[in-house]
XYZ file of C-alpha atoms in Angstrom:
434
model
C 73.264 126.863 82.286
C 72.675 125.169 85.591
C 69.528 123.146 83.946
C 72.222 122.059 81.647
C 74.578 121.173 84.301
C 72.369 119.585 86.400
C 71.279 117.636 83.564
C 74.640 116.416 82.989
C 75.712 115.501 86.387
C 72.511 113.415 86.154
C 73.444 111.514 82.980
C 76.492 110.690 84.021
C 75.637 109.086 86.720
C 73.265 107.169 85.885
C 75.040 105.776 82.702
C 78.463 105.854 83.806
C 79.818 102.942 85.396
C 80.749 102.731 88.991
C 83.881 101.879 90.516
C 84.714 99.029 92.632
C 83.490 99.201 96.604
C 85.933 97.771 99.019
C 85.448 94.797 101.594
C 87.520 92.582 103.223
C 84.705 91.130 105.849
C 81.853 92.563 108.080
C 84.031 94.306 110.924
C 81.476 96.252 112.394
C 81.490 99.574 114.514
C 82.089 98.730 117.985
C 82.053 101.856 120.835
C 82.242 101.928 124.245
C 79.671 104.101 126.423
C 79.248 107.526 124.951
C 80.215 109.163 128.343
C 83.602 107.304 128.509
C 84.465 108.462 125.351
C 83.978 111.599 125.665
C 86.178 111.989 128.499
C 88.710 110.337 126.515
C 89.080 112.618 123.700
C 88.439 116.050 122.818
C 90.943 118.042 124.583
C 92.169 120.380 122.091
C 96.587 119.575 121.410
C 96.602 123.413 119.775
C 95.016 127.269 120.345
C 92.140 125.923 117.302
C 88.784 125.553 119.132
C 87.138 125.763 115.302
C 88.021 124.182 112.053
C 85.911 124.995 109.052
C 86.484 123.261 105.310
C 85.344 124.339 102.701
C 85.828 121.959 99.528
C 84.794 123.774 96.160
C 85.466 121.877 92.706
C 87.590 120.810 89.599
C 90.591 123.082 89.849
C 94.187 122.379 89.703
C 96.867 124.242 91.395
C 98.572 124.860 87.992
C 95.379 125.911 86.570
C 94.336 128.550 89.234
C 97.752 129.505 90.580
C 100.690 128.236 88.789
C 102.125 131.511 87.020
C 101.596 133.637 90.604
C 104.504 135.590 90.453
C 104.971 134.039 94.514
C 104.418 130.570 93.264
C 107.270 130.834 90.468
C 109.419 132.706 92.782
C 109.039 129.754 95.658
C 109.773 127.281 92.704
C 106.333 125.375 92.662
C 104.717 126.731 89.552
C 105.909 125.332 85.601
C 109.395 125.811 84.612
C 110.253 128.292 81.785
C 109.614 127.111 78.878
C 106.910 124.089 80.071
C 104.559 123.012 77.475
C 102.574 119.584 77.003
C 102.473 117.342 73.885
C 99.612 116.837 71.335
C 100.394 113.207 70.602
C 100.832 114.449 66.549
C 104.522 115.905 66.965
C 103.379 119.584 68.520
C 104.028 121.121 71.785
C 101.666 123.741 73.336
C 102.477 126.031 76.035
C 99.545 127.052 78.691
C 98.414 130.282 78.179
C 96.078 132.850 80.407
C 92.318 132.184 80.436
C 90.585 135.437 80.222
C 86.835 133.796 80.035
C 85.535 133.286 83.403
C 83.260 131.083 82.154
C 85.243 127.756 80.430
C 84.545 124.134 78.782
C 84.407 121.032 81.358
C 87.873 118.622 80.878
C 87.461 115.370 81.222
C 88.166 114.360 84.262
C 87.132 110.255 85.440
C 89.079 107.610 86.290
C 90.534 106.400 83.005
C 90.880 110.023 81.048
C 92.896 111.085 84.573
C 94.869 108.339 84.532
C 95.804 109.165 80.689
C 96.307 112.742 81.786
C 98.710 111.519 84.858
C 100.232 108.945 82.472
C 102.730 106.932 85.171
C 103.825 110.383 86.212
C 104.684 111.953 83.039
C 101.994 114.578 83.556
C 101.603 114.869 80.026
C 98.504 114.483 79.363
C 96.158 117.002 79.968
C 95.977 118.250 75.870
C 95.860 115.233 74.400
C 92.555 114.860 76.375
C 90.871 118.341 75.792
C 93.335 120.620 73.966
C 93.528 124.239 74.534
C 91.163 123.634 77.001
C 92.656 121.578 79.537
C 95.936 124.248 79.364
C 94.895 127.709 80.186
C 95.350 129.195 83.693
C 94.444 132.215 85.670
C 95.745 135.356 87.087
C 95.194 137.771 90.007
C 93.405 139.777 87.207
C 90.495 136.980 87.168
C 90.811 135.787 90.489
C 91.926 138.808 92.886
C 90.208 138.012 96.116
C 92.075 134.440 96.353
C 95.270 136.344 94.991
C 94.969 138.864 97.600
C 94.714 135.892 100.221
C 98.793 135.381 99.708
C 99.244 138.270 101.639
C 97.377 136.661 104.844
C 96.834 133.066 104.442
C 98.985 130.228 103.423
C 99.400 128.555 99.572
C 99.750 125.095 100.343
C 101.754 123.751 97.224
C 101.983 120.132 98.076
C 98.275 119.416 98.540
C 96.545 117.181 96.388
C 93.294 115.636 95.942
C 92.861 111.466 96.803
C 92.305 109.533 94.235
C 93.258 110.114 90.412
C 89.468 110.261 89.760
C 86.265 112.342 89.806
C 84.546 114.176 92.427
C 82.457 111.610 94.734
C 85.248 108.928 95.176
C 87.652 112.230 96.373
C 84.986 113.676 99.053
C 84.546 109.930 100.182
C 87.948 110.378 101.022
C 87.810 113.934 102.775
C 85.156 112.410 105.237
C 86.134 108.531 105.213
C 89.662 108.694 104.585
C 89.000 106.063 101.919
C 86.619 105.901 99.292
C 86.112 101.970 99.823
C 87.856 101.390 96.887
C 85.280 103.561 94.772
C 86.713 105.336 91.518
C 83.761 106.732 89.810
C 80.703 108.295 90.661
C 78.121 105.060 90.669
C 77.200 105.116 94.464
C 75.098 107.811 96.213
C 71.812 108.874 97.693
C 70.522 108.455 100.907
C 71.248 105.516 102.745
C 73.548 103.858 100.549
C 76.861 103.198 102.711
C 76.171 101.312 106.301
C 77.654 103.527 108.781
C 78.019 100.239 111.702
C 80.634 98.552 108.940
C 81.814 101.849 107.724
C 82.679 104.277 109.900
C 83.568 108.199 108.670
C 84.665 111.600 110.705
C 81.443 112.785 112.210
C 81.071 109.312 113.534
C 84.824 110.071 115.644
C 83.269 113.588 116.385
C 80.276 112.153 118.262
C 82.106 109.640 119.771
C 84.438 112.288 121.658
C 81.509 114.456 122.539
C 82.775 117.350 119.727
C 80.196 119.372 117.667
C 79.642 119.673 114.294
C 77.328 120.740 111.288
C 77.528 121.046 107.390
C 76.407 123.746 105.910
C 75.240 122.379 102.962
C 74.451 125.725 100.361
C 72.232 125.799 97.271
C 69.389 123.176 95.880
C 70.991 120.141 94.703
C 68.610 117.381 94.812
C 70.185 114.004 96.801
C 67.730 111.876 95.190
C 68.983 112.790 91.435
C 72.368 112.555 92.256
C 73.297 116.387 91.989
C 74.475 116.776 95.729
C 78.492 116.936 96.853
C 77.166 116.582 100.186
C 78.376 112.911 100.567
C 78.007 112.316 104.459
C 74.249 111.939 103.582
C 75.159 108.399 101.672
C 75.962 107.154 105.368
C 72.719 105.739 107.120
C 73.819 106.730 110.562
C 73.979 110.535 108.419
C 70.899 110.808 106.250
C 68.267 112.592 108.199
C 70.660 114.397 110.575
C 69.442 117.922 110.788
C 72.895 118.892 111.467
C 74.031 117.722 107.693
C 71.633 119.999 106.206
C 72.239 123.655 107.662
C 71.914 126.744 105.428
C 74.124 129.830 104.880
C 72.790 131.996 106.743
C 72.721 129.349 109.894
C 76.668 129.640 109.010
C 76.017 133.722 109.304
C 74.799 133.578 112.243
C 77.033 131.222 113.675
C 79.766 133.213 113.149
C 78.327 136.470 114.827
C 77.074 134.828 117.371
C 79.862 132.988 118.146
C 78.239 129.454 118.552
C 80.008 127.555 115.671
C 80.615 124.134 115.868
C 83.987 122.572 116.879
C 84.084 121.557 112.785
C 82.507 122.506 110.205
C 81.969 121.981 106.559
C 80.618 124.138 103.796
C 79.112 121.947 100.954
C 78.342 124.801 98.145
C 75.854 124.179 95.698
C 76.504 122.441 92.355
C 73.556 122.941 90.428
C 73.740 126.701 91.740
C 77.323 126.711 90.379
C 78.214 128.268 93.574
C 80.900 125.873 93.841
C 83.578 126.637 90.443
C 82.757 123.374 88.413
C 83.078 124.051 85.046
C 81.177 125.849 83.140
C 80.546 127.624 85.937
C 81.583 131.484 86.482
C 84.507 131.270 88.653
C 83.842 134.166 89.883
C 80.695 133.631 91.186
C 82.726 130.892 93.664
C 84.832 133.262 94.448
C 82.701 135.712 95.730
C 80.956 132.991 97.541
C 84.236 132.015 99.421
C 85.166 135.621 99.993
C 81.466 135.903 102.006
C 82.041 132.805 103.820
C 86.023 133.820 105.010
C 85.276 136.737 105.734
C 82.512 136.052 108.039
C 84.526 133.829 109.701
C 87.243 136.409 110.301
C 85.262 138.622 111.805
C 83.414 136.266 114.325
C 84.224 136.135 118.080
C 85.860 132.624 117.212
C 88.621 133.915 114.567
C 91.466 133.757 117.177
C 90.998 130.293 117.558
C 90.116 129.262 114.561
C 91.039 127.775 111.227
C 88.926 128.042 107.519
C 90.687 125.154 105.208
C 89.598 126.342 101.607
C 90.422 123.014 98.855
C 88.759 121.455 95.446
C 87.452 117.827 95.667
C 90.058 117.060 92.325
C 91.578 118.992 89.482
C 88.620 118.700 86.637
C 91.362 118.046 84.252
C 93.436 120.996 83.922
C 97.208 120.447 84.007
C 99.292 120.517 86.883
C 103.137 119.899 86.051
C 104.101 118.109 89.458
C 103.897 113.982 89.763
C 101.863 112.586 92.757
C 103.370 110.598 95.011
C 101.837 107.309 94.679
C 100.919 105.899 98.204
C 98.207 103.155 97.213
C 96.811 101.623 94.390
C 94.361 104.509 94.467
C 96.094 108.008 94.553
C 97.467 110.414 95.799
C 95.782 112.185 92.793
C 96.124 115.758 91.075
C 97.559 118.720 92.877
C 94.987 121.580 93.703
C 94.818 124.153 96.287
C 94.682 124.502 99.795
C 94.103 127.659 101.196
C 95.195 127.686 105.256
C 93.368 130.848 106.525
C 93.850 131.677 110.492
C 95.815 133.883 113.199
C 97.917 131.324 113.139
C 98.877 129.833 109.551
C 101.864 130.797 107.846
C 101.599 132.911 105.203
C 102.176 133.290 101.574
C 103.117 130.420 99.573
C 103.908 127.377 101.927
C 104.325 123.495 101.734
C 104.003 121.030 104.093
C 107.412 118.436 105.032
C 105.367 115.638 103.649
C 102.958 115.455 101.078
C 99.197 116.175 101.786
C 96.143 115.203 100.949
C 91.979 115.498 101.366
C 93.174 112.850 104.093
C 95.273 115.541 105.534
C 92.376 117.421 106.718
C 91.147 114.493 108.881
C 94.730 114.111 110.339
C 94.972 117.781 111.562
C 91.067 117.322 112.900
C 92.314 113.712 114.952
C 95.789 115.293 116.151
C 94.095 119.031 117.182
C 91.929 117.048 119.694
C 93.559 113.406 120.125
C 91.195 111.389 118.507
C 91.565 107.790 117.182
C 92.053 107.176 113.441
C 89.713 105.685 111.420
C 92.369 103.384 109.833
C 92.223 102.112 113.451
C 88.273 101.240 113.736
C 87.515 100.272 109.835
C 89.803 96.841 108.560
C 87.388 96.313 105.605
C 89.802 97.668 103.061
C 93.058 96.362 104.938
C 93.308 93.590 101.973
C 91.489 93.670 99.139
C 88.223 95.743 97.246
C 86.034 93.639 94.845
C 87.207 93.483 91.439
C 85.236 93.359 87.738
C 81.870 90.866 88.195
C 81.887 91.025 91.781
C 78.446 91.325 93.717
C 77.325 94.360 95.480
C 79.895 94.443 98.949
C 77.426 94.293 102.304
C 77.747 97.246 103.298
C 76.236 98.130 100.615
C 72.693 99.202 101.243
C 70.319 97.954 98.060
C 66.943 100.023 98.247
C 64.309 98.158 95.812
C 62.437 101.383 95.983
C 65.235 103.251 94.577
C 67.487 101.497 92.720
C 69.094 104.188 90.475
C 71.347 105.276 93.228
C 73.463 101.999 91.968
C 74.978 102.291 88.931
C 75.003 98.338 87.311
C 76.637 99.055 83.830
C 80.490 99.663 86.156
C 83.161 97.887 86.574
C 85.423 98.318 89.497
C 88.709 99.824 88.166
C 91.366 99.194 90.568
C 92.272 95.494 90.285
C 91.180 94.405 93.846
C 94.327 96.392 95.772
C 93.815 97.417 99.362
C 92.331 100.795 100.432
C 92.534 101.249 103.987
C 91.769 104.630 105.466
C 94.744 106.674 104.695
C 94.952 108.480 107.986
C 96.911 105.851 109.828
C 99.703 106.474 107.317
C 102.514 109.256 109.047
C 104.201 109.668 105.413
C 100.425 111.978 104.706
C 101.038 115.145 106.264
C 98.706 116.297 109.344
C 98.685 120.473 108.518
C 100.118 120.984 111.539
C 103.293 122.456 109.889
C 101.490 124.424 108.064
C 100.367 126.664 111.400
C 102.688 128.721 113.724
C 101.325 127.354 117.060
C 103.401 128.348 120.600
């Protein structure tokens, strides 16, 4: 199954087309001294010395918690009697998935936009049928289930960009995806970090640690990897992109964790709840990885952010608000886990997004934005026919980590980085800090 898998992430992106990439001139990254920045930034504004995420894949918040008895009770799950059109006169009501192992939805730019439909949310079974429409239960998923009794349900989190999986992690560590909507740019080197800036570059500028622990063996150079921080130049052979699990074990006991973290589990390993993979297995992987950091020397100042890079085209009944010409995209979960979260199910005052998590990092220790150091995207992203944007890094040698068949799918509109907007929530209500 993961040869199969592999294969197909593969194929896709090689054949599919790419997305548009964003620029509006050749601002580049300008710093002052690293000393002086340092002693700028980095005081922490809450008890959270440590912030781990931890993005798995293709779930929806319907999907994987919808019919929770505490979701229906708090009013964010379907309605009685919700059910979604076939498009030949029939209605069809989700119903439980027992399989652990399921079919892959559809889930790029123009089937989620048919799925989304201007807000109608209607759909998810014209695209894939019975597929798209069943959910799960504490009875398939009873670690996360158990969680509601000492974590927080975020039900007003959802994922960036009504699109598939690279364009949404661009987002978690770039707070834009450069006006990208499908996944046609990646490998090594591919984004210029000087005209492009993403978190880690913030991070180093205020003096603040931090490593991804990237899990499994998906190959960058075949286009298999979620780890997307590699794509930057500045990123690609920085030992701290690349540490292992059991560098996260030990971090944890030891106590010597980063300030943030991210956990990047493996695709090809199916450690990370794609479709078809064994949600199970993802589970239990999670379950290892919270639980370590719970019972680490850091855990009373600490937070483990738990989320899926989009919703793999299973329903969700709730409308997006629309911010950009880009998203906000599918609801999915976000699991707050700390001393200091709220608990059960939970929502934020404003809506929230993968952007979200780069607002709480920025507020928790007073950092700048990045909407603030990156203008390329304040005005306009190419549109169809339009040559390679650059910052844009062409490798002769490699070519195939450009897709050339694409066509950029969002009609030129602006895509500044999102985390200069205050209408995004920054997580902070989400926490009980004194």
């Amino acid at each position: 199954m993961s040869q199969q898998r592999t294969f197909t992430r593969r194929t896709f992106v090689r054949r599919a087309g790419a997305a548009g990439a964003a620029v509006a001139g050749s601002t580049l990254w300008a710093t002052a001294p690293a000393a002086a920045r340092a002693r700028r930034y980095g005081k922490a504004q809450s008890p959270l010395r440590h912030i781990v995420i931890s993005c798995q894949e293709n779930r929806s918040f319907d999907h994987y918690f919808g019919y929770a008895p505490q979701v229906q009770a708090a009013g964010y799950g379907p309605p009685r009697g919700y059910t979604l059109p076939d498009g030949a006169g029939g209605r069809h009501a989700p119903f439980e998935f027992t399989a652990l192992e399921t079919p892959d939805p559809p889930h790029g730019w123009s089937s989620v936009h048919r799925q989304w439909n201007n807000g109608a949310m209607d759909g998810f079974y014209r695209e894939f049928g019975d597929n798209a429409i069943g959910y799960y239960t504490a009875k398939e998923l009873p670690y996360y289930y158990g969680l509601l009794r000492s974590a927080g349900l975020c039900a007003n989190y959802f994922c960036s960009l009504l699109g598939p999986t690279w364009p949404n992690r661009f987002y978690l560590m770039a707070g834009t995806s450069g006006g990208i909507t499908a996944n046609g740019y990646w490998g090594y080197n591919t984004f210029k970090s000087a005209q492009w800036p993403i978190i880690l570059d913030l991070l180093d500028e205020a003096g603040l640690s931090w490593k991804i622990y990237y899990i499994g063996s998906d190959g960058v150079d075949v286009g298999d990897t979620d780890n997307v921080a590699v794509f930057w130049d500045r990123y690609s052979a920085d030992p701290r992109t690349a540490k292992s699990i059991d560098e996260y074990y030990e971090d944890c006991a030891a106590g010597t964790l980063p300030n943030v973290s991210w956990i990047i589990p493996s695709y090809s390993m199916e450690f990370d709840e794609h479709p078809p993979a064994n949600v199970g297995v993802g589970m239990g992987f999670q379950a290892q990885t919270i639980e370590a950091l719970r019972g680490s020397p850091h855990w009373g100042k600490a937070a483990f952010l738990l989320t899926y890079d989009e919703h793999g085209g299973f329903f969700d009944h709730v409308p997006p608000p629309q911010v950009d010409g880009f998203g906000l995209g599918i609801r999915v979960p976000l699991w707050v886990i700390s001393p200091h979260a709220r608990r059960g199910v939970i929502a934020s005052r404003r809506p929230a997004d993968h952007v979200s998590t780069l607002r709480f990092i920025e507020r928790n220790w007073g950092l700048p934005t990045l909407a603030s150091r990156n203008h390329l995207f304040d005005h306009a992203t190419p549109v169809s026919g339009s040559p390679t944007p650059s910052w844009i890094n062409i490798d002769p040698a490699r070519p195939q980590n450009i897709s050339t068949t694409g066509k950029y799918q969002a009609d030129g509109k602006p895509a500044p980085p999102r985390d200069g907007m205050d209408g995004l929530s920054d997580l902070f209500d989400l926490f009980h800090f004194e």
